[in-house]
């Protein structure tokens, strides 16, 4: 077994981005290229790398502001094409790739306290822009379990049948993200899947 504590970041990401056989089969069978929006964050780099490994000859695009140049370098070294833009600037959307498959990871979490206007813009306004721009694509939206209410410790936890009751502005803005994608999905018949994440099974976090 590999001692992950002895690995550098590139080696660790190479392990984390290794797709299972089932993943290779599904991703390689998709019709069209793939873009990861918000690819410079916590999960974006390894997801982009994994999609490249699993996709065969498809183009994989990673879109972000890329404030960490090292992250962009590692993504590009894996064969992923990067696009550096601020997604809140709609005038730059002509630079976005025209693809059939979209992974939406963009959002504001860290630093949300004391910066509520930007938090709402990133988590609720931006999803509306993206859902409208990619209305002819298939979209996977990464959301959060923070949209659920607190539940009794012996209840087994919230499930998808639990009515959202977000606590605090960050969680409320994340429910706004889901509602924007749901609205535009219904308006434009855009296929949208929302995945609510809770914890990263990742040694760096």
Short mmCIF file of C-alpha atoms in Angstrom, two decimals:
data_model
loop_
_atom_site.label_atom_id
_atom_site.label_comp_id
_atom_site.label_asym_id
_atom_site.label_seq_id
_atom_site.Cartn_x
_atom_site.Cartn_y
_atom_site.Cartn_z
CA UNK A 1 0.00 0.00 0.00
CA UNK A 2 1.28 3.46 -0.93
CA UNK A 3 2.25 5.75 1.94
CA UNK A 4 0.41 8.89 0.82
CA UNK A 5 2.18 11.01 3.44
CA UNK A 6 5.40 10.58 1.45
CA UNK A 7 3.91 11.75 -1.86
CA UNK A 8 4.29 15.16 -3.42
CA UNK A 9 1.20 16.93 -4.71
CA UNK A 10 1.54 15.76 -8.30
CA UNK A 11 1.91 12.12 -7.27
CA UNK A 12 -1.06 12.38 -4.93
CA UNK A 13 -3.24 13.93 -7.62
CA UNK A 14 -2.20 11.19 -10.04
CA UNK A 15 -3.56 8.59 -7.59
CA UNK A 16 -6.73 10.53 -6.78
CA UNK A 17 -7.51 11.09 -10.46
CA UNK A 18 -7.22 7.45 -11.50
CA UNK A 19 -10.63 6.43 -12.88
CA UNK A 20 -12.28 3.09 -12.14
CA UNK A 21 -13.07 0.81 -15.07
CA UNK A 22 -16.76 1.71 -14.81
CA UNK A 23 -15.90 5.42 -14.93
CA UNK A 24 -13.81 4.95 -18.05
CA UNK A 25 -16.68 3.13 -19.73
CA UNK A 26 -19.24 5.83 -18.89
CA UNK A 27 -17.07 8.88 -19.66
CA UNK A 28 -15.63 7.49 -22.89
CA UNK A 29 -19.17 6.68 -24.03
CA UNK A 30 -20.44 10.23 -23.60
CA UNK A 31 -21.38 12.15 -26.71
CA UNK A 32 -19.24 15.26 -27.02
CA UNK A 33 -16.52 17.09 -25.12
CA UNK A 34 -16.56 18.08 -21.43
CA UNK A 35 -15.96 21.29 -19.50
CA UNK A 36 -15.33 21.65 -15.76
CA UNK A 37 -16.37 25.11 -14.53
CA UNK A 38 -14.68 26.23 -11.32
CA UNK A 39 -11.83 23.81 -11.95
CA UNK A 40 -9.28 25.61 -9.79
CA UNK A 41 -10.89 24.79 -6.45
CA UNK A 42 -10.76 21.88 -4.06
CA UNK A 43 -12.06 19.10 -6.34
CA UNK A 44 -11.67 20.62 -9.79
CA UNK A 45 -8.08 19.64 -10.58
CA UNK A 46 -8.42 15.93 -9.82
CA UNK A 47 -11.86 15.75 -11.48
CA UNK A 48 -10.47 17.37 -14.64
CA UNK A 49 -7.50 15.00 -14.65
CA UNK A 50 -9.72 11.98 -14.08
CA UNK A 51 -12.04 12.97 -16.92
CA UNK A 52 -9.05 13.29 -19.25
CA UNK A 53 -7.78 9.83 -18.33
CA UNK A 54 -11.21 8.30 -18.77
CA UNK A 55 -12.39 10.14 -21.88
CA UNK A 56 -10.32 8.69 -24.66
CA UNK A 57 -9.81 11.31 -27.37
CA UNK A 58 -12.36 13.82 -26.04
CA UNK A 59 -11.36 17.40 -25.30
CA UNK A 60 -11.53 18.21 -21.59
CA UNK A 61 -11.64 21.90 -20.65
CA UNK A 62 -10.99 23.37 -17.20
CA UNK A 63 -12.31 26.88 -16.57
CA UNK A 64 -11.31 29.04 -13.61
CA UNK A 65 -9.67 32.30 -12.59
CA UNK A 66 -6.68 30.11 -11.66
CA UNK A 67 -5.33 32.33 -8.90
CA UNK A 68 -2.84 29.52 -8.18
CA UNK A 69 -0.67 29.19 -11.28
CA UNK A 70 0.69 25.86 -10.05
CA UNK A 71 -2.79 24.33 -10.19
CA UNK A 72 -3.20 25.45 -13.80
CA UNK A 73 0.21 24.03 -14.71
CA UNK A 74 -0.62 20.61 -13.23
CA UNK A 75 -3.98 20.48 -15.01
CA UNK A 76 -2.42 21.38 -18.35
CA UNK A 77 0.39 18.85 -17.85
CA UNK A 78 -2.35 16.20 -17.59
CA UNK A 79 -3.55 17.09 -21.09
CA UNK A 80 -6.51 19.23 -20.05
CA UNK A 81 -7.12 22.50 -21.89
CA UNK A 82 -7.49 25.47 -19.54
CA UNK A 83 -9.49 28.67 -19.96
CA UNK A 84 -8.78 31.52 -17.55
CA UNK A 85 -11.77 33.82 -17.05
CA UNK A 86 -13.91 35.29 -14.29
CA UNK A 87 -17.25 33.53 -14.74
CA UNK A 88 -19.09 36.48 -13.19
CA UNK A 89 -18.07 38.54 -16.23
CA UNK A 90 -20.69 37.52 -18.79
CA UNK A 91 -18.99 39.58 -21.49
CA UNK A 92 -16.23 36.94 -21.56
CA UNK A 93 -18.53 33.99 -22.24
CA UNK A 94 -17.50 33.90 -25.90
CA UNK A 95 -14.28 32.31 -24.58
CA UNK A 96 -16.15 29.37 -23.04
CA UNK A 97 -15.99 26.12 -25.02
CA UNK A 98 -19.11 24.93 -26.80
CA UNK A 99 -19.56 21.45 -25.32
CA UNK A 100 -22.34 18.98 -24.64
CA UNK A 101 -21.28 18.02 -21.09
CA UNK A 102 -20.77 20.44 -18.19
CA UNK A 103 -19.55 19.87 -14.65
CA UNK A 104 -20.40 22.90 -12.51
CA UNK A 105 -18.12 23.25 -9.46
CA UNK A 106 -17.95 27.04 -9.14
CA UNK A 107 -18.99 28.57 -5.83
CA UNK A 108 -18.02 30.59 -2.77
CA UNK A 109 -17.43 28.78 0.50
CA UNK A 110 -14.17 29.73 2.11
CA UNK A 111 -14.23 33.44 2.90
CA UNK A 112 -18.01 33.67 2.76
CA UNK A 113 -18.25 35.10 6.30
CA UNK A 114 -18.30 38.88 6.09
CA UNK A 115 -18.56 38.81 2.31
CA UNK A 116 -22.22 37.97 1.84
CA UNK A 117 -22.84 39.94 -1.40
CA UNK A 118 -20.12 38.05 -3.29
CA UNK A 119 -21.28 34.79 -1.73
CA UNK A 120 -24.79 35.30 -3.10
CA UNK A 121 -23.44 36.41 -6.49
CA UNK A 122 -21.24 33.33 -6.81
CA UNK A 123 -23.69 30.80 -5.40
CA UNK A 124 -27.04 32.04 -6.74
CA UNK A 125 -26.54 34.61 -9.53
CA UNK A 126 -23.71 32.85 -11.39
CA UNK A 127 -25.65 29.56 -11.68
CA UNK A 128 -28.40 31.44 -13.54
CA UNK A 129 -25.84 32.81 -16.02
CA UNK A 130 -24.30 29.38 -16.60
CA UNK A 131 -27.62 27.54 -16.83
CA UNK A 132 -28.75 30.02 -19.47
CA UNK A 133 -25.48 29.89 -21.41
CA UNK A 134 -25.30 26.08 -21.46
CA UNK A 135 -29.04 25.48 -21.91
CA UNK A 136 -28.39 22.98 -24.74
CA UNK A 137 -25.89 20.92 -22.71
CA UNK A 138 -26.12 18.28 -20.00
CA UNK A 139 -25.11 19.73 -16.63
CA UNK A 140 -23.89 18.08 -13.42
CA UNK A 141 -24.12 20.55 -10.53
CA UNK A 142 -22.04 20.12 -7.38
CA UNK A 143 -24.00 21.39 -4.38
CA UNK A 144 -23.75 20.81 -0.62
CA UNK A 145 -25.44 18.98 2.22
CA UNK A 146 -25.58 22.32 4.02
CA UNK A 147 -28.99 22.90 2.43
CA UNK A 148 -30.45 20.36 4.88
CA UNK A 149 -31.64 21.23 8.38
CA UNK A 150 -30.02 19.92 11.55
CA UNK A 151 -31.49 16.54 12.45
CA UNK A 152 -31.47 14.35 15.56
CA UNK A 153 -28.19 12.50 16.03
CA UNK A 154 -29.92 9.12 16.15
CA UNK A 155 -32.01 9.76 13.00
CA UNK A 156 -29.46 8.41 10.54
CA UNK A 157 -29.05 11.83 8.96
CA UNK A 158 -30.88 13.74 6.25
CA UNK A 159 -31.85 12.09 2.98
CA UNK A 160 -32.94 13.38 -0.43
CA UNK A 161 -36.51 13.25 0.88
CA UNK A 162 -35.66 15.76 3.63
CA UNK A 163 -37.05 19.23 2.92
CA UNK A 164 -34.19 21.77 2.62
CA UNK A 165 -33.97 24.22 5.52
CA UNK A 166 -30.61 25.93 5.09
CA UNK A 167 -29.17 27.65 8.14
CA UNK A 168 -27.25 30.87 7.52
CA UNK A 169 -26.57 32.88 4.39
CA UNK A 170 -23.95 30.54 2.91
CA UNK A 171 -26.32 27.57 3.02
CA UNK A 172 -29.23 29.71 1.81
CA UNK A 173 -27.22 30.90 -1.18
CA UNK A 174 -26.38 27.27 -2.01
CA UNK A 175 -30.06 26.40 -2.10
CA UNK A 176 -30.39 29.39 -4.42
CA UNK A 177 -27.85 27.70 -6.71
CA UNK A 178 -29.97 24.58 -6.88
CA UNK A 179 -33.18 26.53 -7.52
CA UNK A 180 -31.60 28.51 -10.37
CA UNK A 181 -30.47 25.34 -12.13
CA UNK A 182 -33.87 23.74 -11.50
CA UNK A 183 -35.67 26.78 -12.93
CA UNK A 184 -33.63 26.93 -16.12
CA UNK A 185 -33.79 23.16 -16.48
CA UNK A 186 -37.57 23.38 -16.50
CA UNK A 187 -37.59 26.47 -18.74
CA UNK A 188 -35.23 25.11 -21.40
CA UNK A 189 -35.56 21.33 -20.94
CA UNK A 190 -31.89 21.20 -19.95
CA UNK A 191 -30.86 17.87 -18.36
CA UNK A 192 -29.50 18.77 -14.90
CA UNK A 193 -28.28 16.47 -12.11
CA UNK A 194 -27.58 17.97 -8.67
CA UNK A 195 -25.09 16.21 -6.37
CA UNK A 196 -25.00 17.30 -2.72
CA UNK A 197 -21.54 16.79 -1.23
CA UNK A 198 -20.62 16.77 2.45
CA UNK A 199 -17.03 15.67 3.06
CA UNK A 200 -13.95 15.24 0.89
CA UNK A 201 -12.24 11.87 1.33
CA UNK A 202 -8.91 13.52 0.68
CA UNK A 203 -5.74 13.71 2.83
CA UNK A 204 -5.12 17.41 2.14
CA UNK A 205 -8.37 18.57 3.79
#
